[in-house]
Structures are given as structure tokens and as C-alpha cells.
Amino acid sequence: MATTYLEAIRAAQAKALQDDERVFIYGQDVGAFGGAFKATKGLAAAHPGRVMDSPISEDASIGLAIGASIEGLRPIVEMQFADFSSVAFSQIVNQAATQFYRTGVPCPMVVRLPSGGTPGGGPFHSQCMEAIYAHYPGLVVMTPATVEDAYHLLLAAVELEDPVIYCEHKFLYNHLKAERLPEKSDLPPNKARVARRGRDATVVTYSAMLHEALTAAGDLSREGWEIEVVDLRVVKPIDTETILESVSRTGRMLAVGESAPWGGVTAEVVARVAADGFRFLDAPPRRLACKDTPVPYHPNLWAAHRPNAAEIARVLREVLRF
Amino acid sequence: MATTYLEAIRAAQAKALQDDERVFIYGQDVGAFGGAFKATKGLAAAHPGRVMDSPISEDASIGLAIGASIEGLRPIVEMQFADFSSVAFSQIVNQAATQFYRTGVPCPMVVRLPSGGTPGGGPFHSQCMEAIYAHYPGLVVMTPATVEDAYHLLLAAVELEDPVIYCEHKFLYNHLKAERLPEKSDLPPNKARVARRGRDATVVTYSAMLHEALTAAGDLSREGWEIEVVDLRVVKPIDTETILESVSRTGRMLAVGESAPWGGVTAEVVARVAADGFRFLDAPPRRLACKDTPVPYHPNLWAAHRPNAAEIARVLREVLRF
Amino acid sequence: MVELAPSPVVQSAEIPLKPESKRENFVRAYRWMLLARTLDEKLAALYKAGGKISGGVFLGTGQEALSTALGVALRKGDVFAPLIRDLAGRLAFGEPVLDATRTYLGSRLGPMRGRDGNIHRGRIAEGQMAMISHLGAMISTTAGVLLARRMRGQTGTVGAISIGDGATSTGSTHEGLNTAAVEHLPLVAVIANNQYAYSTPTSRQFACEDLLDRAKGYGYEGHSVDGTDLEACLEVLQRAVDRAREGHGPQMVVARLLRLTGHGLHDDASYVDPKLKASPVGADCLRLAEKTLLERRWAEAKDLASWKAECVKEVDEAAAQAMRDPAPDPKLEDWSALNEPEMLDLGLATRG
Amino acid sequence: MVELAPSPVVQSAEIPLKPESKRENFVRAYRWMLLARTLDEKLAALYKAGGKISGGVFLGTGQEALSTALGVALRKGDVFAPLIRDLAGRLAFGEPVLDATRTYLGSRLGPMRGRDGNIHRGRIAEGQMAMISHLGAMISTTAGVLLARRMRGQTGTVGAISIGDGATSTGSTHEGLNTAAVEHLPLVAVIANNQYAYSTPTSRQFACEDLLDRAKGYGYEGHSVDGTDLEACLEVLQRAVDRAREGHGPQMVVARLLRLTGHGLHDDASYVDPKLKASPVGADCLRLAEKTLLERRWAEAKDLASWKAECVKEVDEAAAQAMRDPAPDPKLEDWSALNEPEMLDLGLATRG
Ligand SMILES: Cc1ncc(C[n+]2csc(CCOP(=O)(O)OP(=O)(O)O)c2C)c(N)n1
Ligand SMILES: Cc1ncc(C[n+]2csc(CCOP(=O)(O)OP(=O)(O)O)c2C)c(N)n1
Ligand SMILES: [Mg+2]
Ligand SMILES: [Mg+2]
């Protein structure tokens, strides 16, 4: 039976609760109800007292998790939507992120952010916040794009002795399926994945945009181009090595992200490639992000606001013909 | 009598209160006390009822300013330190920034962020948050580096029909002086300034780092190099034109910022130059940011944590010799 | 529902009600409730039909008495920041039915032009705040509108905000309520304690005996009300709004009731305690109001039926209109989040 | 101050005090107050001398009775999240004087290793929380420690947090206090209402008559205390800590007192209302405690003098030690904010 991306997230949490008694889950409606998206369905019943409903207090939820973490537990905090982590922003970047550096006491915890746009989601239920958290020293930011990574990166996040912002993409929750969950990941969490081999240009991307990029690559292959697609998996730290290795072979690159065009992962990737891979480049490195407005509510507007396969293909053609 | 950067900020607020009855100032201790840094000294007495102490409630202070703004006033909110705007983050990026796009009703307001490191400031009184706010659609982000800009950009910010995040640098408050405040700015707020003309390489920077870059340029000129220095003034939107014009003449560039190395203004600038100015580049575009840790408290560590003139010169030499 | 005269309750703030106006008042309020319930039913039907409504649909079922009472207690020129279950109050305060149907059904002509959806709609110029999702955020914003009015010398205005039991836990709510008190603003904060925040019962939300205990801690005048009882709601909300208008500072109203629907239409609310449903708090305020109307002979069954028919007609027409409207077109959008992009935008063209 | 036996107050939580122990208790607490005052004076002198201390110095002058009373009421194994005016409580809870001097004087050997400064110091392993600046943030964090202990089955532990009148206005404080109540945690929240938040008087901070009015709204047991009166503080704080320890859930203590110093040493506090200074709330708790000691013949003037001399000696030695210590050396730093950079860091090398 196929496993969805969402089921993989649930399975990883079930395994973490099972294997490590320090793990607990905290967040709005995560208990008996199983969470707004059902990512914790059944877990409260299976692990009494370890899957707890929080008040609508994101700041306190993160503060509480920090306290539990420095006391030796391993909290997983679910934000109902990534967008609501904005009210816990200070606790995340000022306390969780600085704890180890300031005190020498590690602060392992995972904050799950249901991220990204869906039709009808609108400005406050669609945000991608990976760039916000990645900017702050002291955080690891994961952005799984596949069912397998959703599972294995979450398990790695729970094991890591650092606070992890785990950005799971809502658009993939039920769309994306895998035949089975492999026991082990084919890659350590610190490596980007070459999701498709190519020769003519490299697309560097992550999360839901991986699938748009793969579609674009498929389309272009029918035009005779071989596009390599790199899935970052973790956006902080970034595996620059894998990106550069790819660009050294293709000579061209496009960074694609769903979040806002000023800054973001795309800027970071292009800046790295430009600085460290300049000699490999046969064409200007390019970027594609969403439009510089809040994420619009109406599906028509939303579809035009985010990058998609057609647009990726269009820009890639420009890159290829440079 | 010379005017300091801090005095320029006060003078701009005094003028705004004087000229525009819609303007009022709100923030912790900004009233009779004149603010933690004295940026509003004397203003409450001169304008009774228009310079108000707020409770320690940054979220509500921004919310209140948004309400006053959509009702037709022009609030200036002082955060006691930029770092504390983190608890108003949601109101800033989710409400102020989206107001016009969502409702068609403009939300003109200025949020003053006393930003940046000083010796002994430590992790929570030293932050540069320009990249955080610039990432979000709907905000203008200003980062004055000179006394004249501190004055004129703040006046422009008050006039603008959009919410402005005004990042004033605490290190410059009393260090930096100008002979007099010119009546008019030599540049509109949407243009970057070529702060020093050069030929061999371009440094793109802003805020306190401008002065480190100018020192570095001075040092390198004694080695025979002519470094051009571009002061962005406003980091969102970015005046790409001026940057590209400069790089088109020098062929080499280094972006310098004080904030964290992942993302930030330096990434955005390098990504733009790489994408749009690729053909001008004779060497890889480079970046210099602070180290990837919280800003350390001790002056020894702080001095090593932030970029400085010597380091800028060192990297520039590498760029020049490429 | 064009037949309804503009809410006469404006006067009731000045002139004590005569017995006739008590009836008039009740009937008028009931008809807003009925309109809201009818519109909610329509939206539910459209949602369940599929494909017509994007995003969530959050109903006010069971909260119409409270919400209406607030809406009618406010005057034109006041400010109202509704929350997700305030369709009734929105309508009573003056929101056109068409605003709701247009927003839900994706018309380009709705107040949000497709840029934001559903419950986020508002018309700032009419004092109808356009909520962001972050619970509590609109409180300080409403306070800011009131502060601005006071600074400009405009008096007699009231601002109302609506939140749920769950939203009381947010820092934003706390800061907003406290700031309004420090400024002694004419704010009416209505807390609908409907026993649940999504699936979370109040026992996981707060530990005080009664949320009204918070009024004193903020320096608010406090009012308690049975949210299932329209008459009580009309009286208490009017009193709270009057007290605010008369300069007694911020008012807190805490209503006891039960959410008679899922959190959204996607939610079957199977977690709701059956004991609560069976208890007085679980009563349906609309049915109770109907009972009162009939018992007091303020209306007959056929009046109820004809009012309902009018509501259905108005709602159906508004829905039909919205469905005929053009959808938002990305090509007609300027895709700018700034009001003065031309002044500032130089080369923010990182898209492709 | 090595002569002091470990705080005997640990027992007092179990055994009612005999008259002798009442004296002992008071004397011991007084001596912690005196040590704190002496250390504060030393830090002030060093700061004013210039060049020795970087960053702000925030004194606890006038708040020693309250802070000490909390420190002695806690036991080893409890958790304490102090705020900026809690030097006395820190010392009484077990923080070495050397931690303070080392942190202020920039020693590499202090608990924060120069990475964070001054009042932000702490030793998490000893239950001494290392505060971040954002007011209220440590409340939920302390609650988290307590929750973790309960989940692991560890009982009998208490957590204490300290905040000022100003910090009550933050959303973080609200969420933290409320969350602790929902979890029924053994948290003692001590609010020092010292009449000002920096320059801001309480009239611009809240509109309730007494901050203690908030206790009920959160579901806390509430305690009021005169913060200038050491005896009262000892009694009330002990009671609050005992109640928490005995399972009665979170406790709120609100103390009335006056900040007898500037916000920091850079601030001359000229804005403080002279009437407040002259009123009972403006009394110096240390002087009052001395008066009590002498009046009750619990000590003689020469005892006071010799205790003071001991404090001066201990403080001077700690300051001298800290000044001999090496300063932080950027070359010895690993410049990583991650605990496992080797596992994850691939090429985060954008520095130059
Ligand atoms: C800060 C924040 N966190 C989470 C949410 C998601 N959310 C939307 S409504 C809701 C429940 C609200 O409960 P309550 O305040 O009781 O209102 P009710 O739905 O019962 O009317 C939640 C958790 C949100 N909107 N804002
Ligand atoms: C969220 C936040 N905003 C602003 C500040 C800056 N700040 C530090 S202390 C202080 C005043 C605190 O007043 P109070 O809580 O009464 O404590 P007191 O200084 O009187 O002991 C302020 C505004 C802060 N630390 N955190
Ligand atoms: Mg509710
Ligand atoms: Mg105070």
C-alpha cells in the first residue's frame, strides 16, 4: 500500500515516540484530534501523556519546548500552519537558536511547519518561512520534497542535538505517494540529492518546487535538453558541494523557490554558485521565486503567483540559449 | 555646530511632527523621557499628546499603529531595540505589509529599528533585521548610513504611502557627524549612492558597514587600487541599476553586510549582479557578512564577529588579484 | 432583505425602549440571525457541492444571537472587527450579503478582489475591519482606529472586537486588550466562549473559573451573558456598547454558548462532549428566539415562514449574482504589494 | 561569604519555624541582601570608573528583600529564572559571586564565556536559567523544565520566575503564565511592581487597580506583599513556594516597592515621582531590615559592620579574580552556533 507524504510524517513521529522515550509532541489539536492535518492521528492514544494539546499560544509553546529540551526531552512542536510560527518567532530565533551558543547546553527540538501554498489558502495559510529561519544562526532548516525524505529527515531532525525547523509542504501532503518507506535513507541529512541527472543545465530547488522542476525537465527533454535537478533537502546548512559539482558539469543554473523574491533560498544559492562556481558558469545564474505580493487567496491568482513547470521551462530555455 | 546621526533622526521627527499633523510617535519611553537613545528628546513637550509612551507590548504597538494608519494618521513607532521587533514580527509582516494588497487601503507607517552591533551589546541588543523584513512583500526597508540620509530618508519614510522599516544603526548614533543638514537630499529615496568613485572593484554595502568599506577603500588606494563604494541606502527595493552601472565599469564586486551570512542583503545583491550583470564580471562576485553565530557580548568577540575594514580590504585584494 | 429599515437600535442607545420597540428590536435582530443562518446554510451547501468555494468555510451556527446583538448595538460610524463566527453581526452592522457570496464564490468584484478570501473580507472605509488570521491581532488594530479618532477630536465612536475562548490565550489578545485599557478607549471586547477552540476544550485553554475574571485584571467593566438567549444578548451588548460610548472605558462581554457546527465545514466535531450538547449551553439560539417570538405572540408561524423565504430569496440572488461575476484574472493584476511602487521600485525583477 | 552554611530554609518548608530559626532566617536573608547590595555597589563603581564593564549594569537596589526571600525559599534542585534586579535572589539560590564578576568584567571563565553578558548569565545545570532579553520569554521556558520533570516522574520541584510591572504587558508573559496554569505546574511567578518600567510609570502600563487582580484570571493562587519588608517577604514567598511544591498549582506574588536606582546605571531616574520616593513604598528594604535587626536585638551595630566587611572582602576578591582572568579570545572560539556542525555543515563559508 502506498504511503503519502503526510503519512510518512506521521509514521516518523510514531517511530520517534516508540524508539525514544524523551520524545513528546506538543501543539494545537495534536492530541485526540490528531492535528489539523491529521499528522499526529492515533499518536495520543498510542502514547498516553506524550502527545498534548496546547493552548493557542505559539510563543509559550516554543518556550515550553525549549525548557523541556534543556531538561533533556526531545519535543516536537507542531504549528498549525507555518504562518502562525510568526508569533513564536522571537522564541525560535532568540531563545532556541541561541541557547547552545550562549550556554553550551544543547537545545534539540523540532518545530514542524506546515508550509506552502495550496489553492484557496490565502495570505495567512500559505507561507514559506524557510528563509526567515535560515537567516538566523543556530537553526537547522529542513525542507523535504519527497515521501522518503519527509520520513527520514524528520527522524534525523529528532536525533540532531540542535533545533530544527522542519518545513513540510501542505501541497504534497496527500498528492505525493511512495510505494514504501525504505528502512534507511540513501543519503545522510547533510547531502543534497541529484533528483534527475542532466547535462545541459542545473535546477537547484527544494520542497514542492522540486516536482515542478522535474516536470519542466521532462518537458525539456522532449526538446532534446537534459536538465539536472538538485533537491536541496536541507536549506540550512546548504550542501554547496553537490550544487557546485552539478554546475561544474552543466555550466548553467537556475534556482527555484516558492517563497518571496527578495532574498530567500534562491538568492543564497545563486550567491554561492556565483562566488564559488564562477569558473564553471557559461551563462548567468538565474532565479525564479513567487511574485512579490502576499500569497493570493483565489486559485487563479495563486496559480499565477507561484512558479510552475511551464515558467521554469521558459526560463530554462533562456538559460540554455544564452 | 555639527549634527550627529542621532540628532538627525530626532530632527527629522521634529520636522515631521511640525509639518504634518497626522504624524505621531509611539513607543516605550519615547515621551517625556525622550527614548532610550534620546531620539525623541524634547518632542513630547513640543507636541503634547502626539508623542506617547507605550506599554511593553510591541505586538500591540504595531497593531495600534496599523489601526491609526488606516484611519488616516502617520504613526512612527520606535522599537527600543530592533531585536524587540521580533515580538511584533507577525503584526509587521502579516498585517502592516499585507494591508494595502489585501484591502486596497494604504498603511503608511514608519517602524524605527535601532539596529546593529556595539561593543557589549550582546545577542539581543545588536541585531540587524533588514533582511527579515525585506523578504516579506509589502514593506520598504531603509538603512541609512550617513547623517544626511538618516534625516532625509526618515522624512521620505513618513511621506511614503507604504509601511517603512527604518533601520537606524546604533553604532553611528553619536560617532557620525555632519557639518549641517542640507535642506534637500541630493538623491531621491529610490537611488543608491556612489559614496566613493573607483575603477578597479565595487563594494556594495549599507548602514554602518559603509564606513568600514570606505576605510578599506582608503587603505587600498594607498596600494594603488581605486575601489568604488556603493551605499544602497534602501535595501528593499534595491536600486539594481546603480549597482550594475558601477560593476559594468569596475568588473569586480564585493557585497558587505553586518547581518548573518545565510541570505541577507549580500546574497540578494550578489544574486542580482550574477544574474543581470554576469557579462560585466571579470571575477567572481564575493560576499562578506558576520560570522554565523549570535552577536557575542564581549567586545573582543564582537570585533571579530562583524566584518571590518581590514577584512574587507583582505577580501578585496583577493577579488582584485583574481 | 431590503425591506428592513436601517437598524433603529441607534436610537435605543439614547432613548429607553418602549415595550413596542422591545418587540421591534427582537424581531429585527431575529431576522438578522435568520439571514445569517440562511446564508451559512447556503455556503455550506455550495461548499459540499464541491468546486465552488475555495478555502475553508467557518459557520456561526449557534452564535447568531450574540453576534447579531453586537452588530445591532453598534452604529454606523463605529468600527467592528469580527471573527470567524460573526456573519450575523457583520450583516447587522451593515455588510451586504453580496460581499460574503462574492468573497466565498471567488468573484473579482468582492471587497477583497480575490486577493484574500472568505472570513477575511472587510471594508475598512465602512468600519468593517478585514481580519488577518493571527488570533488577537485585530484588537490592537481596532484600538488604533479608536485612538486616531480621539486624537482627531472625533467622539462618540465605539470599536468592537470579537474573539473566541481559544483566542484569549494569544499574546496578541493580551497586549491588545491591555493597551486599549491603558488608553481608556471605547472598546467592546466580546468573547464568545463556545467551549472549544477547534477540537481543544477550554480545560486545555485556560485554568480560571470564568474568563470574565480577566476583566478586572485588565481594568475592564465586565458583562456576562447567556449566548443562547437573544433577549439577554440584546440587553447586555447594548449596555456594554453604551457604557463604552459614554466614556466608561473598555468593556468585556463573556458569553456562554456552544459551537453548533464543526470548526469549519471540513470538521464533523465528533469530539464535542454530548453532555454539553444536551445541556442548556448547547441550545440553538435561533430556535429559542423563534420560541420566544411565538410564545409572546410577537410573530406567528407564517411570519417566520415568510421571513425565511425572504432570506432564502436574498441569499439565492446574492449567490447567483456572485456566480455570474467574473473571476479574478492574473493578467489584470498589477502584482504589487506597495502603494507607491513607482516611487521606489527599481529592478525588483527577480522573477525569471 | 563562605562562612554561611547552606541555606537552612530548605527545612523550613517542612518544619514550622521555631523562634530561634526565625531570627536565624532573617539574619541569613539579611546577609544575602547585604552581599547583593555590596556587589551591586562594586559593579557600579567599576562601571563608573569606565573601561572595565561593557554593556549595561542593572542594579537590584531596593529589591533585595523580595529577591532574597525568593532565593532562600527555593531549594537546590529547583529552577529559577531571575530578571534584571535579582542579584540577591541569584546569590541566595546559589550563584557564586564569581559568576557575576566574571561575566561583568569580561572573563573568559565566566559561565557565558564572553558570549553573553552581565544579567544574561546562568547555569542551566544548576537550575539557574540564562535569560534572554525579551521580557516574559523565560516563563514558558521555566514551565517547560517543570513539565519535563513531571513527565519523567520527578516530583517536589518548584520553578520560579521573576518579572517586573512592565513585563506584565508582554504577550510572552501572558502566554507563559496561562500555559503554566493549564498544565497546573508548580510555578511561582513573582511580580516586582517597582512602579516604573524604565521611565514608564504603571499608569501607562496597565489599568487594573492591582496586578494581583490578574491571578484569578489566570487561575493562580495570589499573594500580595510589601516588598520593602524583609520579614513579610520571607513569609509570603515561603508560603507561595510551599503551596506550589505541595501541588496547589501556580502561585502569583505581587510585591509593592520602588526601584531605588536608575533603570540601568546610565539612567539618573530623574523622572521618578518624589512623592513615591518619600512614601513607604520608597523605603530601602536593606535599611529597614537593619533597623529590625537592631530593634529586636537580633544583631548589634558591630555585627552589621563585620558582616559588611566580609561582603566587601568577598566581592573585592571576586572582582580581583575576574580581572586577573583571561579575556575571551576570538582565535580560540569555534564560531559555531550549532552543537553538531560537523554533521550538517557543508560549505556555509560565505565569510570572505
Ligand atoms: C495565532 C494563531 N494560531 C493558530 C491559529 C489557527 N486557528 C484558527 S481558528 C482556531 C481556533 C479558535 O478558537 P476560538 O478562539 O475558541 O474561536 P472559535 O473557533 O471557537 O469561534 C485556531 C487554532 C490562528 N488563527 N492564529
Ligand atoms: C519585549 C521587550 N521589549 C523591550 C525590552 C526593553 N526593556 C528592557 S527592561 C525594560 C523595562 C522593564 O520594566 P519592568 O518589567 O517593570 O522591570 P524593572 O526594570 O522595573 O525591574 C524594557 C522596556 C525588552 N527587554 N523586551
Ligand atoms: Mg471557541
Ligand atoms: Mg518595573
JSON list of N, CA and C and ligand atoms in Angstrom, two decimals, chain D residues 63 85 164-166 192-198 259, ligand 4:
[
{"chain": "D", "resi": 63, "resn": "GLN", "atom": "N", "xyz": [15.30, 46.14, 45.90]},
{"chain": "D", "resi": 63, "resn": "GLN", "atom": "CA", "xyz": [14.50, 44.93, 45.65]},
{"chain": "D", "resi": 63, "resn": "GLN", "atom": "C", "xyz": [15.13, 43.70, 46.29]},
{"chain": "D", "resi": 85, "resn": "ARG", "atom": "N", "xyz": [16.78, 42.51, 38.17]},
{"chain": "D", "resi": 85, "resn": "ARG", "atom": "CA", "xyz": [17.05, 43.07, 39.51]},
{"chain": "D", "resi": 85, "resn": "ARG", "atom": "C", "xyz": [17.18, 41.98, 40.56]},
{"chain": "D", "resi": 164, "resn": "GLY", "atom": "N", "xyz": [8.90, 42.18, 36.13]},
{"chain": "D", "resi": 164, "resn": "GLY", "atom": "CA", "xyz": [8.54, 43.50, 36.64]},
{"chain": "D", "resi": 164, "resn": "GLY", "atom": "C", "xyz": [7.14, 43.90, 36.21]},
{"chain": "D", "resi": 165, "resn": "ASP", "atom": "N", "xyz": [6.71, 45.04, 36.70]},
{"chain": "D", "resi": 165, "resn": "ASP", "atom": "CA", "xyz": [5.41, 45.56, 36.31]},
{"chain": "D", "resi": 165, "resn": "ASP", "atom": "C", "xyz": [5.34, 45.74, 34.80]},
{"chain": "D", "resi": 166, "resn": "GLY", "atom": "N", "xyz": [6.42, 46.17, 34.20]},
{"chain": "D", "resi": 166, "resn": "GLY", "atom": "CA", "xyz": [6.41, 46.41, 32.75]},
{"chain": "D", "resi": 166, "resn": "GLY", "atom": "C", "xyz": [6.27, 45.13, 31.96]},
{"chain": "D", "resi": 192, "resn": "ALA", "atom": "N", "xyz": [7.55, 41.99, 40.61]},
{"chain": "D", "resi": 192, "resn": "ALA", "atom": "CA", "xyz": [8.03, 43.12, 41.39]},
{"chain": "D", "resi": 192, "resn": "ALA", "atom": "C", "xyz": [7.46, 44.38, 40.78]},
{"chain": "D", "resi": 193, "resn": "ASN", "atom": "N", "xyz": [6.41, 44.88, 41.39]},
{"chain": "D", "resi": 193, "resn": "ASN", "atom": "CA", "xyz": [5.85, 46.15, 40.90]},
{"chain": "D", "resi": 193, "resn": "ASN", "atom": "C", "xyz": [6.63, 47.28, 41.54]},
{"chain": "D", "resi": 194, "resn": "ASN", "atom": "N", "xyz": [7.69, 47.68, 40.82]},
{"chain": "D", "resi": 194, "resn": "ASN", "atom": "CA", "xyz": [8.56, 48.74, 41.35]},
{"chain": "D", "resi": 194, "resn": "ASN", "atom": "C", "xyz": [8.19, 50.09, 40.74]},
{"chain": "D", "resi": 195, "resn": "GLN", "atom": "N", "xyz": [6.98, 50.20, 40.28]},
{"chain": "D", "resi": 195, "resn": "GLN", "atom": "CA", "xyz": [6.35, 51.48, 39.89]},
{"chain": "D", "resi": 195, "resn": "GLN", "atom": "C", "xyz": [6.79, 52.02, 38.53]},
{"chain": "D", "resi": 196, "resn": "TYR", "atom": "N", "xyz": [7.88, 51.52, 38.01]},
{"chain": "D", "resi": 196, "resn": "TYR", "atom": "CA", "xyz": [8.36, 52.01, 36.71]},
{"chain": "D", "resi": 196, "resn": "TYR", "atom": "C", "xyz": [8.87, 50.85, 35.86]},
{"chain": "D", "resi": 197, "resn": "ALA", "atom": "N", "xyz": [8.70, 51.03, 34.59]},
{"chain": "D", "resi": 197, "resn": "ALA", "atom": "CA", "xyz": [9.38, 50.19, 33.61]},
{"chain": "D", "resi": 197, "resn": "ALA", "atom": "C", "xyz": [10.26, 51.17, 32.83]},
{"chain": "D", "resi": 198, "resn": "TYR", "atom": "N", "xyz": [11.55, 51.11, 33.08]},
{"chain": "D", "resi": 198, "resn": "TYR", "atom": "CA", "xyz": [12.44, 52.17, 32.60]},
{"chain": "D", "resi": 198, "resn": "TYR", "atom": "C", "xyz": [11.83, 53.48, 33.07]},
{"chain": "D", "resi": 259, "resn": "ARG", "atom": "N", "xyz": [11.84, 51.06, 42.63]},
{"chain": "D", "resi": 259, "resn": "ARG", "atom": "CA", "xyz": [13.20, 50.89, 42.11]},
{"chain": "D", "resi": 259, "resn": "ARG", "atom": "C", "xyz": [14.02, 52.06, 42.64]},
{"chain": "E", "resi": 4, "resn": "MG", "atom": "MG", "xyz": [9.27, 47.96, 36.92]}
]
